[in-house]
Short mmCIF file of N, CA, C and O in Angstrom, two decimals:
data_model
loop_
_atom_site.label_atom_id
_atom_site.label_comp_id
_atom_site.label_asym_id
_atom_site.label_seq_id
_atom_site.Cartn_x
_atom_site.Cartn_y
_atom_site.Cartn_z
N UNK U 12 2.10 172.79 60.80
CA UNK U 12 3.03 171.69 60.96
C UNK U 12 3.38 171.50 62.42
O UNK U 12 3.27 172.41 63.24
N UNK U 13 3.81 170.28 62.73
CA UNK U 13 4.22 169.93 64.08
C UNK U 13 5.71 169.61 64.07
O UNK U 13 6.18 168.85 63.21
N UNK U 14 6.43 170.19 64.99
CA UNK U 14 7.85 169.90 65.14
C UNK U 14 8.08 169.19 66.46
O UNK U 14 7.55 169.61 67.49
N UNK U 15 8.89 168.14 66.40
CA UNK U 15 9.27 167.39 67.59
C UNK U 15 10.78 167.42 67.70
O UNK U 15 11.47 166.98 66.78
N UNK U 16 11.28 167.94 68.79
CA UNK U 16 12.72 168.04 69.00
C UNK U 16 13.11 167.13 70.16
O UNK U 16 12.71 167.37 71.30
N UNK U 17 13.88 166.10 69.84
CA UNK U 17 14.33 165.14 70.85
C UNK U 17 15.73 165.49 71.32
O UNK U 17 16.54 166.03 70.55
N UNK U 18 16.02 165.15 72.56
CA UNK U 18 17.36 165.35 73.10
C UNK U 18 17.60 164.34 74.21
O UNK U 18 16.66 163.73 74.73
N UNK U 19 18.87 164.17 74.55
CA UNK U 19 19.22 163.34 75.69
C UNK U 19 19.87 162.01 75.36
O UNK U 19 20.30 161.29 76.28
N UNK U 20 19.96 161.65 74.10
CA UNK U 20 20.61 160.40 73.76
C UNK U 20 22.12 160.48 73.94
O UNK U 20 22.68 161.54 74.21
N UNK U 21 22.78 159.34 73.79
CA UNK U 21 24.23 159.31 73.91
C UNK U 21 24.75 157.94 74.25
O UNK U 21 24.02 156.95 74.16
N UNK U 22 26.00 157.91 74.65
CA UNK U 22 26.67 156.67 75.02
C UNK U 22 26.69 156.54 76.54
O UNK U 22 27.07 157.49 77.24
N UNK U 23 26.31 155.38 77.03
CA UNK U 23 26.29 155.14 78.47
C UNK U 23 26.73 153.71 78.74
O UNK U 23 26.51 152.82 77.91
N UNK U 24 27.34 153.49 79.88
CA UNK U 24 27.77 152.14 80.25
C UNK U 24 26.58 151.34 80.77
O UNK U 24 25.60 151.91 81.27
N UNK U 25 26.66 150.03 80.66
CA UNK U 25 25.60 149.20 81.24
C UNK U 25 25.38 149.53 82.70
O UNK U 25 26.35 149.72 83.46
N UNK U 26 24.11 149.60 83.08
CA UNK U 26 23.76 149.97 84.44
C UNK U 26 23.57 151.46 84.64
O UNK U 26 23.09 151.89 85.69
N UNK U 27 23.93 152.24 83.64
CA UNK U 27 23.81 153.68 83.74
C UNK U 27 22.42 154.18 83.42
O UNK U 27 21.48 153.40 83.20
N UNK U 28 22.29 155.51 83.41
CA UNK U 28 21.00 156.16 83.19
C UNK U 28 21.10 157.26 82.14
O UNK U 28 22.16 157.86 81.97
N UNK U 29 19.98 157.48 81.48
CA UNK U 29 19.84 158.60 80.55
C UNK U 29 18.41 159.11 80.66
O UNK U 29 17.49 158.35 81.00
N UNK U 30 18.24 160.38 80.33
CA UNK U 30 16.90 160.96 80.29
C UNK U 30 16.68 161.58 78.92
O UNK U 30 17.41 162.49 78.52
N UNK U 31 15.67 161.10 78.23
CA UNK U 31 15.30 161.65 76.93
C UNK U 31 14.19 162.67 77.10
O UNK U 31 13.31 162.51 77.96
N UNK U 32 14.23 163.70 76.26
CA UNK U 32 13.18 164.71 76.25
C UNK U 32 12.70 164.91 74.82
O UNK U 32 13.47 164.75 73.87
N UNK U 33 11.45 165.26 74.68
CA UNK U 33 10.88 165.55 73.37
C UNK U 33 9.90 166.70 73.52
O UNK U 33 8.88 166.57 74.21
N UNK U 34 10.23 167.82 72.90
CA UNK U 34 9.38 169.01 72.97
C UNK U 34 8.62 169.18 71.66
O UNK U 34 9.22 169.17 70.58
N UNK U 35 7.32 169.34 71.76
CA UNK U 35 6.47 169.53 70.59
C UNK U 35 6.14 171.01 70.42
O UNK U 35 5.90 171.71 71.41
N UNK U 36 6.13 171.45 69.17
CA UNK U 36 5.77 172.84 68.89
C UNK U 36 5.11 172.91 67.52
O UNK U 36 5.10 171.93 66.77
N UNK U 37 4.56 174.08 67.22
CA UNK U 37 3.92 174.26 65.93
C UNK U 37 2.41 174.23 66.04
O UNK U 37 1.84 174.76 66.98
N UNK U 38 1.78 173.56 65.12
CA UNK U 38 0.32 173.52 65.05
C UNK U 38 -0.23 172.50 66.04
O UNK U 38 -0.70 171.43 65.68
N UNK U 39 -0.17 172.88 67.30
CA UNK U 39 -0.62 171.99 68.37
C UNK U 39 -1.89 172.56 68.96
O UNK U 39 -1.89 173.66 69.49
N UNK U 40 -2.95 171.82 68.84
CA UNK U 40 -4.19 172.22 69.49
C UNK U 40 -4.37 171.45 70.78
O UNK U 40 -4.64 172.01 71.84
N UNK U 41 -4.20 170.15 70.68
CA UNK U 41 -4.37 169.32 71.86
C UNK U 41 -3.57 168.04 71.66
O UNK U 41 -3.87 167.24 70.79
N UNK U 42 -2.54 167.90 72.47
CA UNK U 42 -1.74 166.69 72.41
C UNK U 42 -2.46 165.56 73.13
O UNK U 42 -2.83 165.72 74.29
N UNK U 43 -2.66 164.48 72.46
CA UNK U 43 -3.26 163.33 73.12
C UNK U 43 -2.15 162.43 73.65
O UNK U 43 -1.33 162.86 74.44
N UNK U 44 -2.09 161.21 73.19
CA UNK U 44 -1.07 160.29 73.68
C UNK U 44 0.31 160.71 73.17
O UNK U 44 0.47 161.10 72.01
N UNK U 45 1.28 160.65 74.06
CA UNK U 45 2.68 160.88 73.71
C UNK U 45 3.45 159.62 74.07
O UNK U 45 3.09 158.92 75.03
N UNK U 46 4.49 159.34 73.33
CA UNK U 46 5.22 158.12 73.62
C UNK U 46 6.59 158.05 73.01
O UNK U 46 7.01 158.97 72.30
N UNK U 47 7.26 156.99 73.34
CA UNK U 47 8.59 156.70 72.82
C UNK U 47 8.60 155.32 72.18
O UNK U 47 8.07 154.36 72.75
N UNK U 48 9.19 155.24 71.01
CA UNK U 48 9.43 153.99 70.31
C UNK U 48 10.94 153.85 70.12
O UNK U 48 11.68 154.82 70.26
N UNK U 49 11.37 152.67 69.80
CA UNK U 49 12.79 152.48 69.50
C UNK U 49 12.94 151.46 68.38
O UNK U 49 12.09 150.59 68.18
N UNK U 50 14.07 151.60 67.70
CA UNK U 50 14.39 150.67 66.62
C UNK U 50 15.86 150.32 66.68
O UNK U 50 16.72 151.20 66.52
N UNK U 51 16.13 149.06 66.93
CA UNK U 51 17.50 148.56 66.97
C UNK U 51 17.89 148.10 65.57
O UNK U 51 17.02 147.79 64.75
N UNK U 52 19.18 148.03 65.29
CA UNK U 52 19.62 147.59 63.96
C UNK U 52 19.06 146.22 63.60
O UNK U 52 19.13 145.28 64.38
N UNK U 53 18.45 146.15 62.42
CA UNK U 53 17.91 144.89 61.95
C UNK U 53 16.60 144.47 62.56
O UNK U 53 16.11 143.36 62.30
N UNK U 54 16.02 145.35 63.38
CA UNK U 54 14.76 145.01 64.04
C UNK U 54 13.68 146.03 63.69
O UNK U 54 13.97 147.12 63.21
N UNK U 55 12.44 145.64 63.94
CA UNK U 55 11.33 146.54 63.69
C UNK U 55 11.21 147.57 64.83
O UNK U 55 11.65 147.33 65.95
N UNK U 56 10.59 148.69 64.49
CA UNK U 56 10.34 149.70 65.51
C UNK U 56 9.32 149.16 66.50
O UNK U 56 8.32 148.54 66.12
N UNK U 57 9.57 149.39 67.79
CA UNK U 57 8.68 148.88 68.83
C UNK U 57 8.34 149.98 69.83
O UNK U 57 9.13 150.90 70.07
N UNK U 58 7.17 149.83 70.44
CA UNK U 58 6.75 150.77 71.47
C UNK U 58 7.57 150.52 72.73
O UNK U 58 7.71 149.39 73.18
N UNK U 59 8.08 151.59 73.31
CA UNK U 59 8.78 151.51 74.58
C UNK U 59 7.84 151.90 75.72
O UNK U 59 7.69 151.17 76.70
N UNK U 60 7.21 153.06 75.57
CA UNK U 60 6.31 153.54 76.62
C UNK U 60 5.39 154.61 76.05
O UNK U 60 5.76 155.31 75.11
N UNK U 61 4.19 154.70 76.61
CA UNK U 61 3.25 155.71 76.19
C UNK U 61 2.56 156.33 77.39
O UNK U 61 2.50 155.70 78.46
N UNK U 62 2.06 157.54 77.22
CA UNK U 62 1.37 158.24 78.31
C UNK U 62 0.25 159.07 77.73
O UNK U 62 0.43 159.78 76.74
N UNK U 63 -0.92 158.95 78.33
CA UNK U 63 -2.06 159.72 77.86
C UNK U 63 -2.02 161.13 78.45
O UNK U 63 -1.22 161.42 79.34
N UNK U 64 -2.90 161.96 77.96
CA UNK U 64 -2.95 163.33 78.45
C UNK U 64 -3.28 163.34 79.95
O UNK U 64 -2.78 164.19 80.68
N UNK U 65 -4.05 162.37 80.38
CA UNK U 65 -4.42 162.29 81.79
C UNK U 65 -3.38 161.64 82.67
O UNK U 65 -3.53 161.60 83.90
N UNK U 66 -2.32 161.09 82.05
CA UNK U 66 -1.23 160.54 82.85
C UNK U 66 -1.19 159.02 82.94
O UNK U 66 -0.31 158.47 83.60
N UNK U 67 -2.11 158.33 82.29
CA UNK U 67 -2.05 156.87 82.30
C UNK U 67 -0.89 156.42 81.42
O UNK U 67 -0.66 156.97 80.35
N UNK U 68 -0.17 155.40 81.92
CA UNK U 68 1.04 154.96 81.23
C UNK U 68 0.97 153.48 80.85
O UNK U 68 0.23 152.70 81.46
N UNK U 69 1.75 153.12 79.85
CA UNK U 69 1.96 151.72 79.52
C UNK U 69 3.39 151.55 79.06
O UNK U 69 3.99 152.48 78.53
N UNK U 70 3.93 150.35 79.32
CA UNK U 70 5.33 150.08 79.04
C UNK U 70 5.49 148.73 78.34
O UNK U 70 4.72 147.80 78.57
N UNK U 71 6.54 148.63 77.54
CA UNK U 71 6.94 147.33 77.02
C UNK U 71 7.42 146.49 78.20
O UNK U 71 8.03 147.02 79.14
N UNK U 72 7.19 145.20 78.15
CA UNK U 72 7.61 144.33 79.25
C UNK U 72 9.11 144.43 79.50
O UNK U 72 9.57 144.33 80.64
N UNK U 73 9.87 144.63 78.44
CA UNK U 73 11.32 144.63 78.55
C UNK U 73 11.87 145.82 79.33
O UNK U 73 13.03 145.80 79.75
N UNK U 74 11.06 146.86 79.52
CA UNK U 74 11.56 148.06 80.21
C UNK U 74 10.83 148.34 81.52
O UNK U 74 11.19 149.28 82.24
N UNK U 75 9.81 147.55 81.83
CA UNK U 75 9.06 147.78 83.06
C UNK U 75 9.99 147.71 84.27
O UNK U 75 10.81 146.81 84.39
N UNK U 76 9.81 148.69 85.17
CA UNK U 76 10.64 148.74 86.36
C UNK U 76 11.97 149.45 86.17
O UNK U 76 12.66 149.74 87.15
N UNK U 77 12.32 149.73 84.92
CA UNK U 77 13.60 150.42 84.66
C UNK U 77 13.38 151.80 84.02
O UNK U 77 14.14 152.73 84.28
N UNK U 78 12.37 151.91 83.19
CA UNK U 78 12.08 153.17 82.48
C UNK U 78 10.83 153.82 83.07
O UNK U 78 9.89 153.12 83.47
N UNK U 79 10.80 155.14 83.05
CA UNK U 79 9.64 155.89 83.50
C UNK U 79 9.33 156.99 82.50
O UNK U 79 10.20 157.81 82.17
N UNK U 80 8.10 157.00 82.02
CA UNK U 80 7.67 158.05 81.10
C UNK U 80 6.85 159.08 81.86
O UNK U 80 6.10 158.74 82.78
N UNK U 81 7.02 160.34 81.50
CA UNK U 81 6.27 161.41 82.13
C UNK U 81 6.06 162.52 81.10
O UNK U 81 6.69 162.51 80.04
N UNK U 82 5.20 163.46 81.43
CA UNK U 82 4.95 164.56 80.49
C UNK U 82 4.62 165.82 81.25
O UNK U 82 4.11 165.78 82.37
N UNK U 83 4.89 166.93 80.60
CA UNK U 83 4.55 168.25 81.13
C UNK U 83 3.63 168.88 80.09
O UNK U 83 4.10 169.34 79.04
N UNK U 84 2.34 168.88 80.36
CA UNK U 84 1.38 169.39 79.37
C UNK U 84 1.57 170.88 79.11
O UNK U 84 1.32 171.36 78.00
N UNK U 85 2.01 171.62 80.11
CA UNK U 85 2.20 173.06 79.93
C UNK U 85 3.35 173.34 78.96
O UNK U 85 3.35 174.37 78.26
N UNK U 86 4.32 172.44 78.92
CA UNK U 86 5.48 172.61 78.05
C UNK U 86 5.40 171.75 76.79
O UNK U 86 6.32 171.76 75.98
N UNK U 87 4.30 171.00 76.65
CA UNK U 87 4.16 170.08 75.50
C UNK U 87 5.37 169.19 75.34
O UNK U 87 5.88 168.99 74.23
N UNK U 88 5.83 168.65 76.45
CA UNK U 88 7.07 167.87 76.46
C UNK U 88 6.83 166.53 77.13
O UNK U 88 6.12 166.44 78.14
N UNK U 89 7.45 165.51 76.56
CA UNK U 89 7.41 164.17 77.14
C UNK U 89 8.84 163.74 77.44
O UNK U 89 9.78 164.09 76.72
N UNK U 90 8.99 163.01 78.53
CA UNK U 90 10.30 162.58 79.01
C UNK U 90 10.33 161.05 79.12
O UNK U 90 9.30 160.41 79.33
N UNK U 91 11.53 160.51 79.03
CA UNK U 91 11.73 159.09 79.28
C UNK U 91 12.98 158.95 80.13
O UNK U 91 14.10 159.18 79.66
N UNK U 92 12.78 158.61 81.39
CA UNK U 92 13.89 158.35 82.31
C UNK U 92 14.26 156.88 82.18
O UNK U 92 13.41 156.01 82.42
N UNK U 93 15.49 156.62 81.81
CA UNK U 93 15.94 155.25 81.59
C UNK U 93 17.04 154.91 82.58
O UNK U 93 18.10 155.54 82.58
N UNK U 94 16.76 153.96 83.44
CA UNK U 94 17.72 153.51 84.45
C UNK U 94 18.11 152.06 84.19
O UNK U 94 17.42 151.35 83.46
N UNK U 95 19.18 151.65 84.81
CA UNK U 95 19.65 150.26 84.70
C UNK U 95 19.72 149.83 83.24
O UNK U 95 19.24 148.75 82.87
N UNK U 96 20.32 150.66 82.43
CA UNK U 96 20.36 150.40 81.00
C UNK U 96 21.18 149.15 80.69
O UNK U 96 22.19 148.87 81.36
N UNK U 97 20.73 148.44 79.66
CA UNK U 97 21.36 147.21 79.22
C UNK U 97 21.82 147.36 77.77
O UNK U 97 21.27 148.18 77.03
N UNK U 98 22.79 146.58 77.35
CA UNK U 98 23.23 146.66 75.95
C UNK U 98 22.07 146.46 74.96
O UNK U 98 22.06 147.09 73.89
N UNK U 99 21.10 145.65 75.33
CA UNK U 99 19.97 145.41 74.42
C UNK U 99 19.02 146.61 74.33
O UNK U 99 18.08 146.58 73.53
N UNK U 100 19.25 147.64 75.12
CA UNK U 100 18.48 148.87 74.99
C UNK U 100 19.05 149.78 73.91
O UNK U 100 18.45 150.81 73.58
N UNK U 101 20.17 149.41 73.35
CA UNK U 101 20.77 150.20 72.29
C UNK U 101 19.85 150.27 71.08
O UNK U 101 19.40 149.24 70.57
N UNK U 102 19.55 151.50 70.67
CA UNK U 102 18.61 151.70 69.56
C UNK U 102 18.50 153.19 69.27
O UNK U 102 18.98 154.02 70.06
N UNK U 103 17.83 153.50 68.19
CA UNK U 103 17.40 154.87 67.95
C UNK U 103 16.02 155.01 68.58
O UNK U 103 15.13 154.21 68.31
N UNK U 104 15.88 156.01 69.41
CA UNK U 104 14.63 156.24 70.12
C UNK U 104 13.88 157.39 69.45
O UNK U 104 14.45 158.47 69.23
N UNK U 105 12.61 157.14 69.16
CA UNK U 105 11.77 158.09 68.45
C UNK U 105 10.63 158.57 69.34
O UNK U 105 9.93 157.77 69.97
N UNK U 106 10.43 159.85 69.33
CA UNK U 106 9.28 160.45 70.01
C UNK U 106 8.07 160.35 69.08
O UNK U 106 8.19 160.53 67.85
N UNK U 107 6.92 160.09 69.66
CA UNK U 107 5.68 160.01 68.90
C UNK U 107 4.59 160.75 69.65
O UNK U 107 4.43 160.57 70.86
N UNK U 108 3.85 161.58 68.95
CA UNK U 108 2.71 162.27 69.57
C UNK U 108 1.50 162.14 68.66
O UNK U 108 1.64 162.07 67.43
N UNK U 109 0.36 162.08 69.28
CA UNK U 109 -0.90 161.97 68.54
C UNK U 109 -1.67 163.28 68.69
O UNK U 109 -1.97 163.68 69.82
N UNK U 110 -1.98 163.89 67.57
CA UNK U 110 -2.73 165.14 67.57
C UNK U 110 -3.89 164.96 66.59
O UNK U 110 -3.65 164.73 65.40
N UNK U 111 -5.10 165.06 67.10
CA UNK U 111 -6.29 164.92 66.25
C UNK U 111 -6.23 163.63 65.44
O UNK U 111 -6.50 163.63 64.22
N UNK U 112 -5.87 162.55 66.10
CA UNK U 112 -5.83 161.20 65.51
C UNK U 112 -4.74 161.04 64.46
O UNK U 112 -4.76 160.05 63.71
N UNK U 113 -3.81 161.96 64.40
CA UNK U 113 -2.69 161.85 63.46
C UNK U 113 -1.41 161.67 64.26
O UNK U 113 -1.16 162.43 65.20
N UNK U 114 -0.60 160.69 63.88
CA UNK U 114 0.66 160.46 64.56
C UNK U 114 1.78 161.27 63.92
O UNK U 114 1.90 161.33 62.69
N UNK U 115 2.59 161.86 64.77
CA UNK U 115 3.74 162.62 64.32
C UNK U 115 4.99 162.03 64.96
O UNK U 115 4.95 161.61 66.13
N UNK U 116 6.09 162.03 64.20
CA UNK U 116 7.32 161.40 64.65
C UNK U 116 8.48 162.38 64.70
O UNK U 116 8.60 163.26 63.84
N UNK U 117 9.33 162.20 65.71
CA UNK U 117 10.58 162.92 65.75
C UNK U 117 11.60 162.25 64.85
O UNK U 117 11.34 161.18 64.29
N UNK U 118 12.77 162.88 64.73
CA UNK U 118 13.81 162.33 63.86
C UNK U 118 14.61 161.22 64.54
O UNK U 118 15.34 160.49 63.86
N UNK U 119 14.49 161.11 65.83
CA UNK U 119 15.17 160.04 66.55
C UNK U 119 16.44 160.50 67.23
O UNK U 119 17.12 161.42 66.76
N UNK U 120 16.76 159.86 68.33
CA UNK U 120 18.00 160.11 69.04
C UNK U 120 18.63 158.77 69.39
O UNK U 120 17.94 157.85 69.85
N UNK U 121 19.93 158.66 69.16
CA UNK U 121 20.61 157.38 69.35
C UNK U 121 21.02 157.17 70.80
O UNK U 121 21.64 158.05 71.40
N UNK U 122 20.68 156.01 71.31
CA UNK U 122 21.12 155.58 72.63
C UNK U 122 21.99 154.35 72.46
O UNK U 122 21.55 153.35 71.88
N UNK U 123 23.21 154.44 72.95
CA UNK U 123 24.15 153.32 72.86
C UNK U 123 24.57 152.92 74.26
O UNK U 123 25.08 153.75 75.01
N UNK U 124 24.34 151.65 74.59
CA UNK U 124 24.72 151.14 75.91
C UNK U 124 25.86 150.15 75.70
O UNK U 124 25.67 149.07 75.14
N UNK U 125 27.04 150.56 76.12
CA UNK U 125 28.22 149.74 75.87
C UNK U 125 29.32 150.10 76.85
O UNK U 125 29.43 151.25 77.29
N UNK U 126 30.11 149.09 77.19
CA UNK U 126 31.26 149.34 78.05
C UNK U 126 32.50 149.60 77.21
O UNK U 126 33.58 149.82 77.77
#
């Protein structure tokens, strides 16, 4: 089995920053793409950012220039640095990792951007 433990969510004021972390453990042979998705109330889950094992990244247009995804392959951990947060970034953020063509999901961490 694969376990994904997310941390770093919380309440932040508009314009503030948060850093999310997701550590993978368990039956890990080779982590391929790692990423973050989010789901706001009443909306579908959407990709926020992804990063390949080699470090190539992609971002949703809505977060480009504000969010940065990174990973530490030695620690099997992916990070999401979120700056200049906006109220519309409020959502549950889910970690996603691909192992042997199978996607695994974390339980999610809530990010609330509000004054």
